[in-house]
Amino acid sequence: MSSDHVQSAERPTDDGAAPPGDAEAPFLDLLARGATADAYEQPVLRARAEGRPAERVAALEHAKLLALRVRAELEGRRRREAELSALFETAHDLAGLRDVDAVLQAIVQRARSLLGTDVAYLSLNDPARGDTYMRVTEGSVAARFQQLRLGMGEGLGGLVAQTARPYVTDDYFRDERFRHTTTIDAGVRDEGLVAILGVPLMLGPHVIGVLFAADRRARVFEREQIALLGSFAALAAAAIDTANLLTETRSALADLEHANEIIKDRSGVIERASDVHDRLAELVLRGGGVHDVAAAVSEVLDGTVEFAEADAAPADALEASRAEGHAVPHRDGWIAAVTAGGELLGALVLRGHPGLDPVDQRTLERAAMVTSLLLLARRSAAEAEQRVRGELLDDLLDARDRDPRLLRERAARLRADLDATHVVLAARLDTAAPDADQEADARRRLWSAASHLAATRQGLAAARDGGTVLLLPLAPGDTATDLARRTARHLGTAVHEPVTVGASAPVAHPAADPDAVVAGYEEGRRCLDALRLLGRAGDGAAAEDFGFLGLLLAGDRDIGGFVERTVGQVVAYDARRGTDLVRTLDAYFACGMSPARTKDALHVHVNTVAQRLERVGRLLGDDWQSPARALEIQLALRLHRLAGPAQS
């Protein structure tokens, strides 16, 4: 306002008094122009300088105070308008949130601008580490300050984060209300901060961080400024919460998309699982076997699936599968244990398929379960058949007055022919069990193995006298000795322990002659005992294998058979050729195996004796003069001589 205008505004009326409202006029002009607070002193100073009346000066003073009050109100309203505008802009940014870092940066920038501070910054809590760290800064120049981490209760920010209350200090380094640390003080000193205001970022009752405004000089923050920073802190917390919700939503959408892809990808697998379920059910209903199950699963899983016995499958993988109850990977495939009630029955082995889908893995496991059911059913049927076979053999041994026709019919139902030649075999384990339970278990395993062997050979088997007795058919060209040894090997392999087997002489028509079966069993037991006494545990033999001892072991004392086996070829040679080899042998042994004395006893030349003995050696074998063979030959010659004068 010009001086002329001021003077005209202050010119008194003709009676010397100022016109109404004349004192306020210069101040209204100052308000209209937005003059500084210092300009409002000028009208009062000028009136005093011009010697205006005291009433006039007082009126101007009063008008000045009113004008300054109006000016302050206008300034406050403009400030609040700016603050509200900044809050609305921030809220608008939050509504269209795309980048939480950008929104937080905008909040810090506007807080710094509205509060007129040198620096503004925001920290967030780290629940995993139990502290708070610097997230966004505006106006900061110190790298160490921008990387600060504050423990709960450390520094002003740590105190705000711990107590969930605003804190303000006009001189940070002189304020003892919070705990100073070397690291935090060094960062604040690098930044040159003095006055600091901090307000908590709250999500419900929880503090998630702190928003700060700070100056590099001493300053008192007013209540309105604290409230304004608190409003920005609320927006910052809302931005973070919204960002978290968006992140969770995006993650959920991604999970849904992934789940949808999995559903699409697995639809074929589920269809295959349904297909194999139908196939397995059909196999069970029509009485299929374990190999049929393996073939069906092979086709569905597009791999090679085989059933393996427990001792033929990889031990480590098999045990892992049994312990976990699931199929386990092994080399280029998978192994699923086939178990029942804790007993390991075998395994399904999938080859050529190292990467197995979880649904396909479950399919393999289900097939293993079906396989165990089939094996149990087969075992139950086998055990029933074993009991029937055992009962028939028990009747042959104990009820010898049974009708032979009924015995033959019962045997025929078991695919056994009791009119064929059989051998009775007594089998027993040769390792002592540490306790009664384990011994009983070993006997059950032996009986089970013997029953299985009898079923596959169209024979019979029963548990008896702590061991097992078998009645097996003798094939043409086979001997009781060969059958005993094969049986010992087979049973020993099946039970993983040595099994000794004693065999009887062949028994013709067991159904018609049960007494021969009983005698054969006793003979087999004697052979078994002889093997164990001779240290031949785990072997198999018949009475004929023990030389003249066989006469003691044989139930019918087969003297003719012993003579035939020992010197039968010599006797037959004499009968064919008219030679005198038998008499020469008698004389040879009677003369102490001396050719010279023998030629005197026979009244022949010594060369004749030598020639005859050479012929004997070709007939009986090179070891015929060994002590054991010589003893058997002498006994056989004596029994031959006793059999009748015509053969002496």
mmCIF file of N, CA, C and O in Angstrom, residues 473-479:
data_model
loop_
_atom_site.group_PDB
_atom_site.id
_atom_site.type_symbol
_atom_site.label_atom_id
_atom_site.label_comp_id
_atom_site.label_asym_id
_atom_site.label_seq_id
_atom_site.Cartn_x
_atom_site.Cartn_y
_atom_site.Cartn_z
ATOM 1 N N PRO A 473 6.785 -139.857 -4.952
ATOM 2 C CA PRO A 473 6.899 -140.880 -5.996
ATOM 3 C C PRO A 473 8.329 -140.972 -6.507
ATOM 4 O O PRO A 473 9.049 -139.964 -6.559
ATOM 5 N N LEU A 474 8.746 -142.196 -6.874
ATOM 6 C CA LEU A 474 10.087 -142.428 -7.400
ATOM 7 C C LEU A 474 10.009 -142.511 -8.909
ATOM 8 O O LEU A 474 9.335 -143.390 -9.463
ATOM 9 N N ALA A 475 10.675 -141.574 -9.568
ATOM 10 C CA ALA A 475 10.631 -141.540 -11.024
ATOM 11 C C ALA A 475 11.447 -142.681 -11.603
ATOM 12 O O ALA A 475 12.406 -143.156 -10.972
ATOM 13 N N PRO A 476 11.092 -143.158 -12.826
ATOM 14 C CA PRO A 476 11.880 -144.217 -13.477
ATOM 15 C C PRO A 476 13.334 -143.797 -13.636
ATOM 16 O O PRO A 476 13.633 -142.662 -14.032
ATOM 17 N N GLY A 477 14.250 -144.697 -13.314
ATOM 18 C CA GLY A 477 15.673 -144.403 -13.420
ATOM 19 C C GLY A 477 16.227 -143.649 -12.238
ATOM 20 O O GLY A 477 17.434 -143.392 -12.162
ATOM 21 N N ASP A 478 15.373 -143.235 -11.309
ATOM 22 C CA ASP A 478 15.816 -142.507 -10.120
ATOM 23 C C ASP A 478 16.062 -143.499 -8.993
ATOM 24 O O ASP A 478 15.588 -144.630 -9.020
ATOM 25 N N THR A 479 16.842 -143.092 -7.996
ATOM 26 C CA THR A 479 17.109 -143.930 -6.833
ATOM 27 C C THR A 479 16.664 -143.214 -5.575
ATOM 28 O O THR A 479 16.489 -141.984 -5.559
#
